[in-house]
Tab-separated table of N, CA and C and ligand atoms in Angstrom:
chain	number	residue	atom	x	y	z
A	14	MET	N	111.852	128.274	75.024
A	14	MET	CA	111.817	128.254	76.482
A	14	MET	C	113.232	128.434	77.037
A	15	ILE	N	113.313	128.961	78.228
A	15	ILE	CA	114.616	129.257	78.832
A	15	ILE	C	114.953	128.186	79.875
A	16	CYS	N	116.158	127.726	79.853
A	16	CYS	CA	116.589	126.706	80.820
A	16	CYS	C	116.519	127.274	82.243
A	17	PRO	N	115.865	126.561	83.166
A	17	PRO	CA	115.756	127.065	84.533
A	17	PRO	C	117.092	127.071	85.273
A	18	ILE	N	118.064	126.353	84.785
A	18	ILE	CA	119.359	126.282	85.464
A	18	ILE	C	120.321	127.333	84.914
A	19	CYS	N	120.557	127.313	83.592
A	19	CYS	CA	121.555	128.239	83.038
A	19	CYS	C	120.959	129.451	82.350
A	20	LYS	N	119.633	129.494	82.208
A	20	LYS	CA	118.953	130.620	81.567
A	20	LYS	C	119.293	130.776	80.091
A	21	ASP	N	119.821	129.729	79.498
A	21	ASP	CA	120.043	129.741	78.055
A	21	ASP	C	118.763	129.283	77.359
A	22	ALA	N	118.631	129.660	76.108
A	22	ALA	CA	117.466	129.191	75.351
A	22	ALA	C	117.617	127.700	75.077
A	23	MET	N	116.540	126.977	75.258
A	23	MET	CA	116.592	125.543	75.001
A	23	MET	C	116.152	125.252	73.574
A	24	ILE	N	116.538	124.098	73.092
A	24	ILE	CA	116.112	123.685	71.763
A	24	ILE	C	115.032	122.608	71.916
A	25	ILE	N	114.238	122.460	70.860
A	25	ILE	CA	113.191	121.447	70.919
A	25	ILE	C	113.664	120.198	70.194
A	26	LEU	N	113.579	119.091	70.869
A	26	LEU	CA	113.921	117.805	70.266
A	26	LEU	C	112.660	116.967	70.203
A	27	GLU	N	112.591	116.126	69.197
A	27	GLU	CA	111.459	115.234	69.153
A	27	GLU	C	111.904	113.847	69.570
A	28	LEU	N	111.215	113.335	70.580
A	28	LEU	CA	111.569	112.023	71.102
A	28	LEU	C	110.319	111.152	70.989
A	29	ASP	N	110.327	110.270	70.029
A	29	ASP	CA	109.166	109.402	69.834
A	29	ASP	C	107.863	110.202	69.764
A	30	GLN	N	107.864	111.215	68.934
A	30	GLN	CA	106.691	112.070	68.689
A	30	GLN	C	106.295	112.953	69.864
A	31	VAL	N	107.150	113.019	70.854
A	31	VAL	CA	106.899	113.934	71.959
A	31	VAL	C	107.959	115.030	71.854
A	32	GLU	N	107.512	116.297	71.886
A	32	GLU	CA	108.478	117.388	71.804
A	32	GLU	C	109.005	117.717	73.183
A	33	ILE	N	110.299	117.602	73.330
A	33	ILE	CA	110.902	117.904	74.620
A	33	ILE	C	111.828	119.105	74.467
A	34	ASP	N	111.971	119.874	75.524
A	34	ASP	CA	112.890	121.010	75.501
A	34	ASP	C	114.193	120.566	76.124
A	35	TYR	N	115.266	120.852	75.406
A	35	TYR	CA	116.568	120.339	75.811
A	35	TYR	C	117.566	121.489	75.882
A	36	CYS	N	118.308	121.556	76.960
A	36	CYS	CA	119.329	122.595	77.108
A	36	CYS	C	120.672	122.021	76.675
A	37	THR	N	121.265	122.631	75.669
A	37	THR	CA	122.534	122.107	75.165
A	37	THR	C	123.690	122.452	76.101
A	38	THR	N	123.466	123.385	77.021
A	38	THR	CA	124.533	123.772	77.938
A	38	THR	C	124.655	122.801	79.104
A	39	CYS	N	123.547	122.585	79.811
A	39	CYS	CA	123.614	121.689	80.978
A	39	CYS	C	123.047	120.308	80.680
A	40	GLU	N	122.487	120.137	79.482
A	40	GLU	CA	121.923	118.862	79.049
A	40	GLU	C	120.718	118.416	79.873
A	41	GLY	N	120.049	119.392	80.462
A	41	GLY	CA	118.813	119.097	81.171
A	41	GLY	C	117.645	119.034	80.201
A	42	ILE	N	116.550	118.466	80.667
A	42	ILE	CA	115.370	118.298	79.814
A	42	ILE	C	114.116	118.768	80.548
A	43	TRP	N	113.310	119.558	79.842
A	43	TRP	CA	112.020	119.974	80.390
A	43	TRP	C	110.921	119.203	79.684
A	44	LEU	N	110.034	118.625	80.471
A	44	LEU	CA	108.858	117.962	79.902
A	44	LEU	C	107.625	118.713	80.353
A	45	ASP	N	106.788	119.099	79.399
A	45	ASP	CA	105.515	119.710	79.772
A	45	ASP	C	104.674	118.665	80.489
A	46	SER	N	103.709	119.173	81.232
A	46	SER	CA	102.814	118.289	81.960
A	46	SER	C	102.209	117.235	81.029
A	47	GLY	N	102.262	115.998	81.427
A	47	GLY	CA	101.670	114.925	80.627
A	47	GLY	C	102.642	114.246	79.677
A	48	GLU	N	103.794	114.894	79.417
A	48	GLU	CA	104.719	114.305	78.443
A	48	GLU	C	105.458	113.083	78.987
A	49	LEU	N	105.712	113.077	80.288
A	49	LEU	CA	106.354	111.890	80.855
A	49	LEU	C	105.447	110.670	80.657
A	50	GLU	N	104.158	110.888	80.876
A	50	GLU	CA	103.192	109.811	80.681
A	50	GLU	C	103.237	109.302	79.237
A	51	MET	N	103.414	110.251	78.296
A	51	MET	CA	103.459	109.857	76.891
A	51	MET	C	104.719	109.053	76.566
A	52	LEU	N	105.810	109.377	77.275
A	52	LEU	CA	107.063	108.681	76.996
A	52	LEU	C	107.083	107.277	77.600
A	53	LEU	N	106.314	107.097	78.650
A	53	LEU	CA	106.236	105.763	79.237
A	53	LEU	C	105.282	104.948	78.379
A	54	GLU	N	105.678	103.767	78.025
A	54	GLU	CA	105.014	103.095	76.916
A	54	GLU	C	103.654	102.487	77.215
A	55	ASN	N	103.432	102.100	78.413
A	55	ASN	CA	102.137	101.476	78.681
A	55	ASN	C	101.718	101.725	80.122
A	56	GLU	N	100.539	101.257	80.424
A	56	GLU	CA	99.944	101.514	81.733
A	56	GLU	C	100.814	100.984	82.870
A	57	ALA	N	101.398	99.815	82.662
A	57	ALA	CA	102.224	99.209	83.712
A	57	ALA	C	103.450	100.069	84.006
A	58	GLU	N	104.085	100.556	82.950
A	58	GLU	CA	105.265	101.408	83.144
A	58	GLU	C	104.876	102.720	83.811
A	59	ARG	N	103.755	103.263	83.343
A	59	ARG	CA	103.291	104.531	83.901
A	59	ARG	C	103.060	104.392	85.402
A	60	LYS	N	102.376	103.322	85.750
A	60	LYS	CA	102.053	103.096	87.149
A	60	LYS	C	103.331	102.907	87.958
A	61	LYS	N	104.208	102.112	87.417
A	61	LYS	CA	105.448	101.789	88.120
A	61	LYS	C	106.285	103.033	88.422
A	62	VAL	N	106.296	103.945	87.456
A	62	VAL	CA	107.101	105.154	87.648
A	62	VAL	C	106.327	106.209	88.433
A	63	LEU	N	105.112	106.509	87.994
A	63	LEU	CA	104.379	107.634	88.581
A	63	LEU	C	104.005	107.372	90.042
A	64	ASP	N	103.796	106.125	90.399
A	64	ASP	CA	103.475	105.804	91.786
A	64	ASP	C	104.636	106.059	92.741
A	65	THR	N	105.849	106.139	92.187
A	65	THR	CA	106.996	106.368	93.068
A	65	THR	C	107.330	107.853	93.207
A	66	LEU	N	106.613	108.712	92.499
A	66	LEU	CA	106.893	110.147	92.589
A	66	LEU	C	106.282	110.715	93.870
A	67	HIS	N	107.146	111.247	94.713
A	67	HIS	CA	106.659	111.837	95.954
A	67	HIS	C	107.423	113.115	96.237
A	68	GLU	N	106.737	114.051	96.811
A	68	GLU	CA	107.407	115.309	97.130
A	68	GLU	C	108.528	115.045	98.124
A	69	ASP	N	109.633	115.725	97.886
A	69	ASP	CA	110.815	115.547	98.725
A	69	ASP	C	110.953	116.750	99.641
A	70	HIS	N	111.209	116.490	100.907
A	70	HIS	CA	111.340	117.608	101.842
A	70	HIS	C	112.758	117.736	102.373
A	71	ASP	N	113.657	116.918	101.859
A	71	ASP	CA	115.022	116.910	102.395
A	71	ASP	C	115.948	117.891	101.691
A	72	HIS	N	115.509	118.430	100.578
A	72	HIS	CA	116.398	119.296	99.797
A	72	HIS	C	115.724	120.633	99.489
A	73	PRO	N	115.407	121.405	100.510
A	73	PRO	CA	114.683	122.657	100.249
A	73	PRO	C	115.603	123.805	99.819
A	74	GLU	N	116.899	123.549	99.802
A	74	GLU	CA	117.846	124.662	99.646
A	74	GLU	C	118.018	125.131	98.208
A	75	LYS	N	117.782	124.235	97.265
A	75	LYS	CA	118.120	124.602	95.885
A	75	LYS	C	116.893	124.435	94.985
A	76	LEU	N	115.992	125.398	95.066
A	76	LEU	CA	114.770	125.288	94.290
A	76	LEU	C	114.890	126.096	93.001
A	77	ASN	N	114.697	125.427	91.895
A	77	ASN	CA	114.748	126.098	90.602
A	77	ASN	C	113.372	126.633	90.244
A	78	LYS	N	113.374	127.580	89.294
A	78	LYS	CA	112.097	128.183	88.916
A	78	LYS	C	111.524	127.571	87.651
A	79	CYS	N	110.232	127.419	87.648
A	79	CYS	CA	109.532	126.868	86.486
A	79	CYS	C	109.754	127.777	85.276
A	80	PRO	N	110.172	127.208	84.131
A	80	PRO	CA	110.408	128.046	82.942
A	80	PRO	C	109.113	128.599	82.343
A	81	ILE	N	107.985	128.120	82.792
A	81	ILE	CA	106.726	128.635	82.250
A	81	ILE	C	106.151	129.749	83.129
A	82	CYS	N	106.017	129.503	84.427
A	82	CYS	CA	105.380	130.515	85.284
A	82	CYS	C	106.382	131.273	86.156
A	83	GLY	N	107.640	130.794	86.219
A	83	GLY	CA	108.644	131.520	86.986
A	83	GLY	C	108.556	131.320	88.491
A	84	LYS	N	107.625	130.496	88.925
A	84	LYS	CA	107.509	130.225	90.363
A	84	LYS	C	108.471	129.105	90.755
A	85	LYS	N	108.870	129.125	92.016
A	85	LYS	CA	109.768	128.077	92.481
A	85	LYS	C	109.119	126.706	92.385
A	86	MET	N	109.888	125.768	91.898
A	86	MET	CA	109.365	124.407	91.768
A	86	MET	C	109.645	123.621	93.047
A	87	ILE	N	108.964	122.516	93.184
A	87	ILE	CA	109.233	121.637	94.319
A	87	ILE	C	110.112	120.481	93.849
A	88	LYS	N	110.765	119.849	94.802
A	88	LYS	CA	111.572	118.669	94.484
A	88	LYS	C	110.702	117.428	94.641
A	89	VAL	N	110.847	116.550	93.708
A	89	VAL	CA	110.095	115.307	93.746
A	89	VAL	C	111.085	114.177	93.520
A	90	HIS	N	111.035	113.155	94.359
A	90	HIS	CA	111.933	112.045	94.066
A	90	HIS	C	111.182	110.919	93.380
A	91	ALA	N	111.922	110.176	92.578
A	91	ALA	CA	111.330	109.096	91.792
A	91	ALA	C	112.100	107.817	92.050
A	92	GLY	N	111.392	106.715	92.002
A	92	GLY	CA	112.037	105.423	92.222
A	92	GLY	C	111.838	104.964	93.645
A	93	GLU	N	111.713	103.662	93.803
A	93	GLU	CA	111.463	103.125	95.133
A	93	GLU	C	112.584	103.453	96.100
A	94	ASN	N	113.787	103.573	95.586
A	94	ASN	CA	114.916	103.922	96.447
A	94	ASN	C	115.308	105.385	96.274
A	95	LYS	N	114.359	106.185	95.826
A	95	LYS	CA	114.588	107.615	95.619
A	95	LYS	C	115.820	107.854	94.746
A	96	GLU	N	115.904	107.096	93.675
A	96	GLU	CA	117.082	107.174	92.807
A	96	GLU	C	117.289	108.556	92.201
A	97	VAL	N	116.208	109.240	91.885
A	97	VAL	CA	116.317	110.491	91.144
A	97	VAL	C	115.550	111.598	91.863
A	98	LEU	N	116.119	112.779	91.799
A	98	LEU	CA	115.446	113.944	92.369
A	98	LEU	C	115.156	114.916	91.232
A	99	ILE	N	113.886	115.109	90.943
A	99	ILE	CA	113.541	115.993	89.836
A	99	ILE	C	112.777	117.211	90.351
A	100	ASP	N	112.622	118.205	89.493
A	100	ASP	CA	111.885	119.411	89.867
A	100	ASP	C	110.510	119.369	89.231
A	101	LYS	N	109.523	119.799	89.983
A	101	LYS	CA	108.168	119.799	89.453
A	101	LYS	C	107.510	121.131	89.771
A	102	CYS	N	106.845	121.698	88.755
A	102	CYS	CA	106.123	122.945	88.993
A	102	CYS	C	104.902	122.660	89.865
A	103	LYS	N	104.716	123.515	90.882
A	103	LYS	CA	103.575	123.342	91.780
A	103	LYS	C	102.256	123.480	91.044
A	104	LYS	N	102.286	124.294	89.972
A	104	LYS	CA	101.056	124.478	89.198
A	104	LYS	C	100.945	123.446	88.088
A	105	ASP	N	101.844	122.469	88.133
A	105	ASP	CA	101.793	121.360	87.204
A	105	ASP	C	102.037	121.756	85.750
A	106	HIS	N	102.948	122.704	85.537
A	106	HIS	CA	103.312	123.033	84.157
A	106	HIS	C	104.217	121.967	83.562
A	107	GLY	N	104.959	121.287	84.425
A	107	GLY	CA	105.843	120.256	83.894
A	107	GLY	C	106.901	119.828	84.873
A	108	LEU	N	107.881	119.094	84.326
A	108	LEU	CA	108.947	118.507	85.139
A	108	LEU	C	110.296	118.863	84.548
A	109	TRP	N	111.273	119.097	85.428
A	109	TRP	CA	112.632	119.355	84.978
A	109	TRP	C	113.534	118.199	85.378
A	110	PHE	N	114.307	117.707	84.409
A	110	PHE	CA	115.247	116.615	84.660
A	110	PHE	C	116.662	117.121	84.416
A	111	ASP	N	117.514	117.000	85.399
A	111	ASP	CA	118.924	117.313	85.168
A	111	ASP	C	119.503	116.249	84.236
A	112	LYS	N	120.713	116.520	83.791
A	112	LYS	CA	121.378	115.628	82.848
A	112	LYS	C	121.260	114.143	83.244
A	113	GLY	N	120.738	113.349	82.343
A	113	GLY	CA	120.684	111.904	82.559
A	113	GLY	C	119.526	111.420	83.418
A	114	GLU	N	118.839	112.342	84.080
A	114	GLU	CA	117.792	111.900	85.011
A	114	GLU	C	116.563	111.324	84.315
A	115	LEU	N	116.234	111.898	83.148
A	115	LEU	CA	115.067	111.382	82.443
A	115	LEU	C	115.292	109.921	82.053
A	116	ASN	N	116.499	109.654	81.613
A	116	ASN	CA	116.846	108.294	81.246
A	116	ASN	C	116.652	107.335	82.429
A	117	THR	N	117.143	107.763	83.572
A	117	THR	CA	117.003	106.923	84.767
A	117	THR	C	115.534	106.697	85.103
A	118	VAL	N	114.739	107.759	85.008
A	118	VAL	CA	113.323	107.635	85.349
A	118	VAL	C	112.611	106.699	84.370
A	119	VAL	N	112.909	106.855	83.088
A	119	VAL	CA	112.274	105.982	82.096
A	119	VAL	C	112.671	104.529	82.352
A	120	GLU	N	113.928	104.332	82.718
A	120	GLU	CA	114.401	102.970	82.975
A	120	GLU	C	113.781	102.351	84.230
A	121	LEU	N	113.339	103.193	85.137
A	121	LEU	CA	112.668	102.671	86.334
A	121	LEU	C	111.426	101.882	85.942
A	122	GLY	N	110.780	102.347	84.875
A	122	GLY	CA	109.548	101.711	84.445
A	122	GLY	C	109.784	100.536	83.519
A	123	ALA	N	110.872	100.591	82.767
A	123	ALA	CA	111.104	99.561	81.757
A	123	ALA	C	111.650	98.292	82.377
A	124	LYS	N	111.176	97.196	81.893
A	124	LYS	CA	111.666	95.925	82.424
A	124	LYS	C	113.048	95.610	81.872
A	125	GLU	N	113.192	95.752	80.601
A	125	GLU	CA	114.454	95.394	79.956
A	125	GLU	C	114.963	96.596	79.170
A	126	GLU	N	116.088	96.411	78.550
A	126	GLU	CA	116.619	97.513	77.747
A	126	GLU	C	115.899	97.642	76.421
A	127	GLU	N	114.847	96.851	76.219
A	127	GLU	CA	114.081	96.962	74.987
A	127	GLU	C	113.236	98.232	74.959
A	128	ASN	N	113.190	98.927	76.079
A	128	ASN	CA	112.415	100.166	76.116
A	128	ASN	C	112.969	101.158	75.112
A	129	LYS	N	112.088	101.576	74.220
A	129	LYS	CA	112.483	102.425	73.094
A	129	LYS	C	113.019	103.783	73.532
A	130	ILE	N	112.315	104.395	74.480
A	130	ILE	CA	112.704	105.729	74.916
A	130	ILE	C	114.046	105.699	75.641
A	131	ALA	N	114.201	104.715	76.509
A	131	ALA	CA	115.463	104.597	77.233
A	131	ALA	C	116.602	104.451	76.236
A	132	HIS	N	116.336	103.704	75.191
A	132	HIS	CA	117.337	103.476	74.156
A	132	HIS	C	117.670	104.773	73.414
A	133	LEU	N	116.632	105.505	73.015
A	133	LEU	CA	116.841	106.769	72.296
A	133	LEU	C	117.627	107.762	73.138
A	134	LEU	N	117.249	107.821	74.417
A	134	LEU	CA	117.917	108.767	75.311
A	134	LEU	C	119.376	108.403	75.483
A	135	LYS	N	119.599	107.121	75.620
A	135	LYS	CA	120.972	106.663	75.811
A	135	LYS	C	121.826	107.063	74.625
A	136	GLU	N	121.286	106.833	73.435
A	136	GLU	CA	122.018	107.209	72.227
A	136	GLU	C	122.312	108.692	72.199
A	137	MET	N	121.293	109.458	72.543
A	137	MET	CA	121.419	110.905	72.521
A	137	MET	C	122.536	111.351	73.460
A	138	PHE	N	122.530	110.814	74.674
A	138	PHE	CA	123.507	111.265	75.656
A	138	PHE	C	124.888	110.701	75.397
A	139	GLU	N	124.936	109.511	74.867
A	139	GLU	CA	126.251	108.954	74.575
A	139	GLU	C	126.932	109.745	73.474
A	140	ASN	N	126.152	110.141	72.453
A	140	ASN	CA	126.724	110.978	71.396
A	140	ASN	C	127.230	112.282	71.960
A	141	LYS	N	126.395	112.828	72.829
A	141	LYS	CA	126.693	114.102	73.455
A	141	LYS	C	128.003	114.018	74.236
A	142	ILE	N	128.108	112.981	75.038
A	142	ILE	CA	129.275	112.823	75.891
A	142	ILE	C	130.541	112.671	75.048
A	143	SER	N	130.440	111.874	73.980
A	143	SER	CA	131.658	111.644	73.213
A	143	SER	C	132.071	112.907	72.450
A	144	THR	N	131.113	113.766	72.056
A	144	THR	CA	131.524	114.967	71.320
A	144	THR	C	131.972	116.091	72.253
A	145	ASN	N	131.436	116.085	73.471
A	145	ASN	CA	131.751	117.183	74.369
A	145	ASN	C	132.952	116.920	75.267
A	146	ASP	N	133.359	115.687	75.277
A	146	ASP	CA	134.350	115.283	76.264
A	146	ASP	C	135.707	115.939	75.989
A	147	LYS	N	136.382	116.242	77.034
A	147	LYS	CA	137.695	116.871	76.870
A	147	LYS	C	138.800	115.832	76.868
A	148	GLY	N	138.440	114.586	76.842
A	148	GLY	CA	139.422	113.544	76.699
A	148	GLY	C	139.880	112.905	77.989
A	149	GLU	N	139.248	113.277	79.101
A	149	GLU	CA	139.705	112.726	80.369
A	149	GLU	C	138.971	111.453	80.760
A	150	THR	N	137.665	111.455	80.501
A	150	THR	CA	136.899	110.246	80.824
A	150	THR	C	136.339	109.654	79.549
A	151	LYS	N	135.988	108.398	79.599
A	151	LYS	CA	135.519	107.621	78.451
A	151	LYS	C	135.376	108.441	77.168
B	230	ZN	ZN1	120.747	124.531	81.055
B	231	ZN	ZN1	104.922	126.619	86.366
């Protein structure tokens, strides 16, 4: 699959038996429809996160295209305080998360840091940051 932001080919990573598409250039993540539900561990987490997803009308200027159908995606915010702005295909092919956003969304549902997915993602991104860093920040 091609990254909707940089148009580079994405790689497939396995995260707790869910295959996610990951762009090594911008570090964004594509989840096919239903995969976010699979990453959220139980009904309570699913409800907590999915109930906060609402279409956003404040950011119409920068719409990315769905890597599956090529149509412009809509912006959806997640979290009670609209912490994250993600892209969603109108035809429900999936969701696009910019760097670090998936982690934030998963953490919205998790009560503690015991959440497995949040932990895996954190490890993944922390490794990434330390290897890619040019030495200016952490
Ligand atoms: Zn990219
Ligand atoms: Zn689509």
